[in-house]
Short mmCIF file of C-alpha atoms in Angstrom, two decimals:
data_model
loop_
_atom_site.label_atom_id
_atom_site.label_comp_id
_atom_site.label_asym_id
_atom_site.label_seq_id
_atom_site.Cartn_x
_atom_site.Cartn_y
_atom_site.Cartn_z
CA MET A 1238 21.43 -12.33 5.70
CA THR A 1239 21.75 -16.00 4.56
CA HIS A 1240 18.83 -16.88 2.35
CA VAL A 1241 17.95 -20.43 1.27
CA ALA A 1242 15.05 -21.15 -1.07
CA ARG A 1243 13.43 -24.53 -1.38
CA GLY A 1244 10.06 -23.40 -2.73
CA HIS A 1245 7.89 -24.41 -5.67
CA ARG A 1246 7.52 -28.08 -4.74
CA ALA A 1247 11.29 -28.53 -4.26
CA LEU A 1248 10.82 -30.67 -1.11
CA GLY A 1249 7.66 -32.50 -1.93
CA ARG A 1250 4.80 -33.72 0.39
CA ALA A 1251 6.63 -36.33 2.34
CA SER A 1252 9.97 -34.66 3.13
CA SER A 1253 10.45 -33.23 6.60
CA HIS A 1254 14.23 -32.88 6.65
CA LEU A 1255 16.21 -29.69 6.10
CA THR A 1256 19.68 -29.49 4.64
CA PRO A 1257 22.63 -28.14 6.74
CA ASP A 1258 22.48 -24.93 4.64
CA GLN A 1259 18.82 -24.53 5.53
CA GLU A 1260 19.42 -25.09 9.26
CA GLN A 1261 22.07 -22.36 9.28
CA SER A 1262 20.06 -19.84 7.31
CA ARG A 1263 18.32 -16.77 8.56
CA SER A 1264 15.85 -16.61 5.73
CA LEU A 1265 14.05 -19.79 4.51
CA ASP A 1266 11.67 -20.03 1.60
CA LEU A 1267 9.46 -23.22 1.65
CA SER A 1268 6.64 -21.74 -0.40
CA HIS A 1269 4.65 -23.67 -3.09
CA ASN A 1270 5.16 -27.13 -1.64
CA TYR A 1271 2.66 -29.62 -0.34
CA PHE A 1272 3.28 -29.34 3.43
CA PRO A 1273 0.11 -30.27 5.33
CA ASP A 1274 1.93 -29.27 8.52
CA MET A 1275 5.36 -28.03 9.73
CA PRO A 1276 6.77 -30.40 12.40
CA LEU A 1277 8.68 -28.72 15.19
CA GLU A 1278 11.64 -31.08 14.63
CA MET A 1279 12.16 -29.51 11.15
CA THR A 1280 13.33 -26.31 12.76
CA VAL A 1281 14.85 -27.43 16.05
CA ASN A 1282 18.28 -26.24 15.00
CA MET A 1283 17.11 -23.04 13.37
CA THR A 1284 17.18 -20.70 16.31
CA SER A 1285 18.65 -17.90 14.18
CA LEU A 1286 15.89 -17.93 11.59
CA ARG A 1287 14.39 -14.46 11.08
CA ARG A 1288 12.29 -14.92 7.90
CA LEU A 1289 10.13 -17.94 7.00
CA ASP A 1290 7.95 -18.21 3.88
CA LEU A 1291 5.33 -21.00 4.12
CA SER A 1292 2.97 -19.51 1.54
CA TYR A 1293 0.92 -21.71 -0.82
CA ASN A 1294 1.32 -25.00 1.00
CA GLU A 1295 -1.46 -27.25 2.43
CA LEU A 1296 -1.33 -25.91 5.99
CA SER A 1297 -4.74 -25.99 7.68
CA THR A 1298 -3.65 -24.24 10.86
CA VAL A 1299 -0.82 -21.86 11.82
CA PRO A 1300 2.14 -24.19 12.57
CA MET A 1301 3.67 -24.36 16.01
CA VAL A 1302 7.03 -23.26 14.52
CA ALA A 1303 5.62 -19.75 14.32
CA GLN A 1304 5.53 -19.73 18.14
CA SER A 1305 8.74 -21.67 18.79
CA LEU A 1306 11.36 -19.75 16.70
CA PRO A 1307 12.75 -17.11 19.05
CA GLN A 1308 14.25 -14.84 16.39
CA LEU A 1309 11.55 -15.09 13.77
CA ARG A 1310 10.52 -11.61 12.58
CA GLU A 1311 8.82 -12.22 9.17
CA LEU A 1312 6.27 -14.93 8.45
CA SER A 1313 4.22 -15.61 5.30
CA LEU A 1314 1.21 -17.91 5.45
CA ALA A 1315 -0.53 -16.61 2.34
CA GLY A 1316 -2.47 -18.98 0.17
CA ASN A 1317 -2.86 -21.86 2.71
CA PRO A 1318 -6.23 -23.50 3.54
CA ILE A 1319 -6.28 -21.95 6.97
CA THR A 1320 -9.88 -21.31 8.08
CA SER A 1321 -9.54 -19.85 11.60
CA LEU A 1322 -7.47 -17.39 13.49
CA THR A 1323 -8.09 -17.03 17.31
CA ASN A 1324 -6.70 -15.12 20.19
CA THR A 1325 -4.29 -17.99 20.95
CA THR A 1326 -3.00 -18.43 17.37
CA MET A 1327 -0.35 -15.83 17.28
CA ILE A 1328 1.37 -16.23 20.71
CA GLY A 1329 4.88 -17.11 21.83
CA GLY A 1330 7.46 -16.23 19.23
CA ALA A 1331 4.71 -14.97 16.94
CA GLN A 1332 4.13 -12.09 19.26
CA ARG A 1333 7.56 -10.70 18.19
CA LEU A 1334 6.82 -10.72 14.46
CA LYS A 1335 7.49 -7.50 12.62
CA GLU A 1336 5.86 -8.59 9.31
CA LEU A 1337 2.98 -10.96 8.74
CA ASP A 1338 1.37 -12.09 5.46
CA ILE A 1339 -2.06 -13.72 5.70
CA ARG A 1340 -3.43 -12.88 2.23
CA GLN A 1341 -5.72 -15.29 0.39
CA LEU A 1342 -6.74 -17.48 3.37
CA PRO A 1343 -10.25 -19.01 3.21
CA LEU A 1344 -11.06 -17.78 6.72
CA ASN A 1345 -14.52 -18.29 8.14
CA PHE A 1346 -13.58 -17.34 11.74
CA PHE A 1347 -11.42 -14.41 12.90
CA GLU A 1348 -11.39 -13.61 16.61
CA THR A 1349 -11.07 -9.81 17.03
CA GLY A 1350 -8.11 -10.03 19.38
CA ALA A 1351 -6.02 -12.41 17.22
CA PHE A 1352 -3.37 -9.74 16.70
CA SER A 1353 -3.70 -7.96 20.07
CA LYS A 1354 -0.49 -9.36 21.51
CA MET A 1355 1.62 -8.62 18.46
CA THR A 1356 3.04 -5.33 19.74
CA SER A 1357 6.07 -5.51 17.41
CA LEU A 1358 4.09 -5.79 14.22
CA ARG A 1359 5.12 -3.14 11.64
CA THR A 1360 3.86 -4.56 8.35
CA LEU A 1361 0.68 -6.53 7.69
CA HIS A 1362 -0.49 -8.13 4.37
CA LEU A 1363 -4.07 -9.35 4.45
CA SER A 1364 -7.22 -9.75 2.40
CA PRO A 1365 -10.82 -8.64 3.15
CA PHE A 1366 -11.95 -12.09 4.29
CA LYS A 1367 -15.50 -12.42 2.83
CA GLY A 1368 -16.11 -15.62 4.78
CA VAL A 1369 -15.87 -13.79 8.09
CA ARG A 1370 -19.03 -11.96 9.07
CA HIS A 1371 -18.62 -8.24 9.69
CA PHE A 1372 -14.85 -8.43 9.05
CA ASN A 1373 -13.43 -4.91 9.74
CA ILE A 1374 -9.77 -4.14 9.23
CA PRO A 1375 -9.45 -1.08 11.59
CA GLN A 1376 -11.02 -3.20 14.37
CA VAL A 1377 -8.74 -6.14 13.71
CA ILE A 1378 -5.57 -3.99 14.03
CA LEU A 1379 -6.82 -1.68 16.76
CA SER A 1380 -4.22 -2.81 19.25
CA ASN A 1381 -1.26 -2.71 16.85
CA SER A 1382 -0.17 0.80 17.68
CA GLY A 1383 3.29 0.28 16.04
CA LEU A 1384 1.86 -0.75 12.63
CA ARG A 1385 3.21 1.33 9.81
CA GLN A 1386 2.43 -0.48 6.55
CA LEU A 1387 -0.88 -2.00 5.64
CA HIS A 1388 -1.35 -4.07 2.39
CA VAL A 1389 -4.84 -5.14 1.39
CA GLU A 1390 -5.09 -7.59 -1.51
CA CYS A 1391 -8.51 -8.31 -3.01
CA HIS A 1392 -8.93 -11.78 -4.44
CA GLU A 1393 -12.73 -11.77 -4.35
CA PRO A 1394 -15.16 -9.13 -5.74
CA PRO A 1395 -14.90 -6.48 -2.99
CA GLY A 1396 -16.99 -3.93 -1.33
CA LEU A 1397 -14.40 -2.35 0.90
CA GLN A 1398 -16.57 0.35 2.39
CA ASP A 1399 -17.46 -1.68 5.48
CA GLU A 1400 -14.14 -3.49 5.68
CA MET A 1401 -12.16 -0.12 5.87
CA ASN A 1402 -14.63 1.84 7.98
CA GLY A 1403 -13.03 3.06 11.13
CA VAL A 1404 -9.90 4.67 12.59
CA LEU A 1405 -6.50 3.13 11.80
CA PRO A 1406 -3.56 3.05 14.18
CA GLY A 1407 -1.89 6.43 14.36
CA LYS A 1408 1.47 5.32 12.81
CA VAL A 1409 -0.01 3.71 9.66
CA ARG A 1410 1.66 5.79 6.91
CA ASN A 1411 1.84 3.32 4.05
CA ILE A 1412 -1.35 1.83 2.49
CA THR A 1413 -1.11 -0.51 -0.48
CA MET A 1414 -4.13 -1.85 -2.37
CA SER A 1415 -3.79 -4.64 -4.92
CA GLY A 1416 -5.48 -7.56 -6.51
CA GLU A 1417 -7.18 -8.26 -9.87
CA GLN A 1418 -10.57 -8.28 -8.14
CA LEU A 1419 -10.01 -4.67 -7.04
CA ARG A 1420 -12.35 -2.80 -9.38
CA THR A 1421 -13.53 0.15 -7.28
CA LEU A 1422 -12.25 2.14 -4.29
CA PRO A 1423 -14.75 3.34 -1.63
CA HIS A 1424 -14.70 7.02 -0.80
CA ASN A 1425 -13.89 6.25 2.90
CA LEU A 1426 -10.81 4.19 2.13
CA LEU A 1427 -8.35 6.72 3.68
CA GLN A 1428 -10.76 8.31 6.10
CA GLY A 1429 -9.31 6.39 9.08
CA VAL A 1430 -5.70 7.53 8.44
CA ARG A 1431 -4.34 9.65 11.33
CA SER A 1432 -0.76 10.06 10.23
CA PRO A 1433 0.11 13.52 8.61
CA ARG A 1434 2.25 11.66 6.05
CA LEU A 1435 0.94 8.93 3.83
CA HIS A 1436 2.38 6.86 0.95
CA PHE A 1437 -0.57 5.46 -1.05
CA VAL A 1438 0.01 2.59 -3.54
CA VAL A 1439 -2.28 0.86 -5.97
CA ARG A 1440 -0.66 -2.10 -7.72
CA ASN A 1441 -1.75 -4.85 -10.15
CA SER A 1442 -5.45 -4.00 -9.89
CA SER A 1443 -8.36 -3.91 -12.32
CA LEU A 1444 -9.17 -0.31 -11.52
CA ASP A 1445 -9.80 2.15 -14.40
CA VAL A 1446 -10.15 5.17 -12.16
CA VAL A 1447 -8.95 6.39 -8.75
CA PRO A 1448 -11.56 8.99 -7.86
CA ARG A 1449 -10.68 12.33 -6.20
CA SER A 1450 -13.19 11.57 -3.45
CA VAL A 1451 -10.76 8.94 -2.05
CA PHE A 1452 -8.21 11.60 -1.26
CA GLN A 1453 -10.70 14.25 -0.16
CA GLU A 1454 -11.67 11.99 2.76
CA ALA A 1455 -8.05 11.78 3.97
CA GLY A 1456 -8.48 14.84 6.17
CA TRP A 1457 -5.61 14.15 8.54
CA VAL A 1458 -2.98 13.81 5.80
CA ARG A 1459 -0.82 16.86 5.02
CA ASN A 1460 1.93 15.39 2.79
CA LEU A 1461 0.86 12.70 0.36
CA THR A 1462 2.85 10.54 -2.08
CA VAL A 1463 0.99 8.39 -4.65
CA ASP A 1464 2.28 5.38 -6.63
CA VAL A 1465 -0.25 3.86 -9.09
CA ARG A 1466 2.20 2.15 -11.57
CA HIS A 1467 1.32 -1.16 -13.18
CA ASN A 1468 -2.43 -1.05 -13.29
CA ARG A 1469 -5.06 -0.39 -16.04
CA LEU A 1470 -5.95 3.13 -15.01
CA ARG A 1471 -7.54 5.58 -17.41
CA THR A 1472 -7.73 8.53 -15.01
CA LEU A 1473 -6.64 9.64 -11.54
CA GLY A 1474 -8.32 12.29 -9.50
CA ASN A 1475 -6.21 15.14 -8.14
CA PRO A 1476 -5.04 14.05 -4.65
CA SER A 1477 -4.28 17.66 -3.49
CA THR A 1478 -6.82 19.70 -1.67
CA ALA A 1479 -4.38 22.64 -1.30
CA ASP A 1480 -2.90 24.92 -3.95
CA PHE A 1481 0.49 24.78 -2.27
CA PRO A 1482 2.16 22.80 0.61
CA GLY A 1483 1.86 23.85 4.24
CA LEU A 1484 -1.79 24.86 4.36
CA PRO A 1485 -3.51 23.79 7.56
CA ARG A 1486 -6.16 21.11 7.34
CA ALA A 1487 -5.32 20.49 3.63
CA THR A 1488 -3.40 17.87 1.66
CA PHE A 1489 -0.64 18.52 -0.93
CA LEU A 1490 0.76 15.84 -3.20
CA THR A 1491 4.56 15.66 -2.89
CA ASP A 1492 5.39 12.64 -5.07
CA LEU A 1493 3.68 10.84 -8.00
CA GLN A 1494 4.39 7.71 -10.02
CA VAL A 1495 1.98 6.76 -12.80
CA ALA A 1496 3.85 4.74 -15.52
CA ASP A 1497 2.47 1.53 -17.02
CA ASN A 1498 -1.24 2.36 -17.27
CA HIS A 1499 -3.78 3.09 -19.99
CA TRP A 1500 -4.19 6.82 -19.48
CA SER A 1501 -6.92 8.79 -21.17
CA CYS A 1502 -5.22 12.18 -21.53
CA ASP A 1503 -7.82 14.88 -21.09
CA CYS A 1504 -8.80 17.45 -18.60
CA ASP A 1505 -9.74 14.81 -16.03
CA ILE A 1506 -5.97 14.23 -15.60
CA GLY A 1507 -4.83 17.68 -16.78
CA TRP A 1508 -4.01 18.70 -13.20
CA VAL A 1509 -0.82 16.62 -13.47
CA GLU A 1510 0.95 19.20 -15.68
CA VAL A 1511 -0.01 22.07 -13.37
CA TRP A 1512 0.96 20.04 -10.23
CA GLN A 1513 4.38 19.36 -11.86
CA ARG A 1514 5.01 23.09 -12.09
CA LYS A 1515 3.97 23.65 -8.52
CA LYS A 1516 6.17 20.80 -7.40
CA ARG A 1517 9.17 22.49 -9.00
CA GLN A 1518 8.23 25.87 -7.57
CA TYR A 1519 7.80 24.78 -3.97
CA LEU A 1520 9.59 21.50 -3.35
CA CYS A 1521 12.44 20.84 -5.82
CA GLY A 1522 15.18 22.57 -3.87
CA GLU A 1523 18.67 23.45 -4.93
CA GLU A 1524 20.65 21.75 -7.68
CA ASP A 1525 22.09 18.37 -6.60
CA SER A 1526 19.81 18.21 -3.60
CA GLU A 1527 17.78 15.14 -2.72
CA GLU A 1528 14.63 17.05 -3.47
CA ARG A 1529 15.92 17.92 -6.96
CA THR A 1530 16.76 14.25 -7.58
CA THR A 1531 13.23 13.25 -6.68
CA CYS A 1532 11.85 15.88 -9.09
CA ARG A 1533 13.97 14.47 -11.93
CA ARG A 1534 12.70 10.96 -11.17
CA ILE A 1535 9.06 12.25 -11.27
CA ASP A 1536 9.75 13.97 -14.60
CA ASP A 1537 11.18 10.73 -16.02
CA ASP A 1538 8.18 8.72 -14.81
CA LEU A 1539 5.72 11.25 -16.43
CA ARG A 1540 7.62 10.92 -19.68
CA LEU A 1541 7.39 7.13 -19.53
CA ALA A 1542 3.59 7.23 -18.85
CA ARG A 1543 1.61 6.84 -22.06
CA CYS A 1544 -1.72 8.14 -23.37
CA ALA A 1545 -3.85 5.29 -24.75
CA ASN A 1546 -6.15 7.79 -26.51
CA LYS A 1547 -3.21 9.64 -28.11
CA ASN A 1548 -1.41 6.81 -29.88
CA ASN A 1549 0.67 6.08 -26.78
CA ALA A 1550 2.35 9.47 -26.82
CA SER A 1551 4.09 10.60 -23.62
CA LEU A 1552 1.56 11.72 -20.97
CA ILE A 1553 3.39 14.89 -19.93
CA GLU A 1554 4.06 15.94 -23.52
CA VAL A 1555 0.44 15.55 -24.46
CA LEU A 1556 -0.72 17.56 -21.43
CA LYS A 1557 1.77 20.29 -22.31
CA ALA A 1558 1.02 20.47 -26.06
CA ASP A 1559 -2.48 19.08 -26.76
CA VAL A 1560 -4.63 19.53 -23.61
CA GLU A 1561 -5.60 23.01 -22.43
CA CYS A 1562 -7.23 22.64 -18.99
CA GLY A 1563 -6.16 25.89 -17.29
CA TRP A 1564 -4.67 26.52 -13.81
CA GLY A 1565 -7.93 25.78 -12.09
CA SER A 1566 -7.72 22.08 -13.09
CA SER A 1567 -4.81 21.66 -10.73
CA ALA A 1568 -7.18 21.02 -7.86
CA GLY A 1569 -9.94 19.40 -9.81
CA GLY A 1570 -11.80 22.70 -9.55
CA PRO A 1571 -11.03 26.06 -7.95
CA GLY A 1572 -8.50 25.76 -5.09
CA VAL A 1573 -9.54 26.91 -1.65
CA THR A 1574 -6.94 29.67 -1.60
CA THR A 1575 -7.53 31.18 -5.10
CA PRO A 1576 -10.87 32.84 -4.33
CA LEU A 1577 -9.48 34.28 -1.08
CA VAL A 1578 -6.55 35.78 -2.94
CA VAL A 1579 -8.88 37.41 -5.51
CA ILE A 1580 -11.27 38.77 -2.91
CA THR A 1581 -8.38 40.12 -0.84
CA GLY A 1582 -7.05 41.92 -3.95
CA ILE A 1583 -10.39 43.50 -4.74
CA ILE A 1584 -10.86 44.75 -1.21
CA ALA A 1585 -7.37 46.32 -1.21
CA MET A 1586 -8.09 47.95 -4.56
CA PHE A 1587 -11.23 49.59 -3.34
CA ALA A 1588 -9.62 50.58 -0.06
CA ASN A 1589 -7.04 52.66 -1.92
CA ILE A 1590 -9.68 54.56 -4.02
#
């Protein structure tokens, strides 16, 4: 794909002309300029354009080019002074978008059906728009049955409990939370997930803890991967609600990335060392397999993670050598299957007497 960047005030406020290279490109970056609008004549010869980045300009409305470019599949409008999205905003070519970025817009009006005609949408980046009364993300994306990736960036002090309350489209399998104003996560954050597989990411936040209750509410998820790199986290609740993979109505963590945080290495995170052993036992596969490669990558990440309360020693080495939490800590408490195994053994013992 041909990519041309003219961002960061390269074109200036007055310019409305594109170079021949830009007109022939399939990806165009016009971010961080001063465009108050995007005249249709600017893109009249850009019928092959598939990706357009108009973020951080001075656009007050969604430009008509979003509707007129027939091959456009990715559009970023983040950081513009757009205050309204209606049912007629994203029509025409915009209906064929696969990825849309509307983070950090000062919206005060959002019509519930604004995305209803965007049947091709697969990835959506947005913010919890505090200026919109009763803004609810599951309601906004109710008609987007093909949506797979949802990214919520918090740029205002959040309370996400109401914004994330509801059932998400059934194919949403990747949820990313980010933003320096993200300081807490509501317990119902993942309650609306209906996919049996979920990749959960927290990035560049101000969180110091991801509580276990967040994962306990993800009742439909069976296989969970978690990536919480590049935050300020001190502790992470155990995402697994099962002692091993494959249990019905239970979640097992299959992948974990935790480097670049401020971990407090104690029994609150001691489950990681036990989970690592279970991962090797059940999921690492044969030598040279893809599963074994993933396991090696997880091991490397755990060695890179550092304990802020242990002189920045390696997290996994501290958990192995200095923290004694026991097998039960692997589920943040007794696993649902352990008591059943013990009881069954006792019954069998007495039956043979």
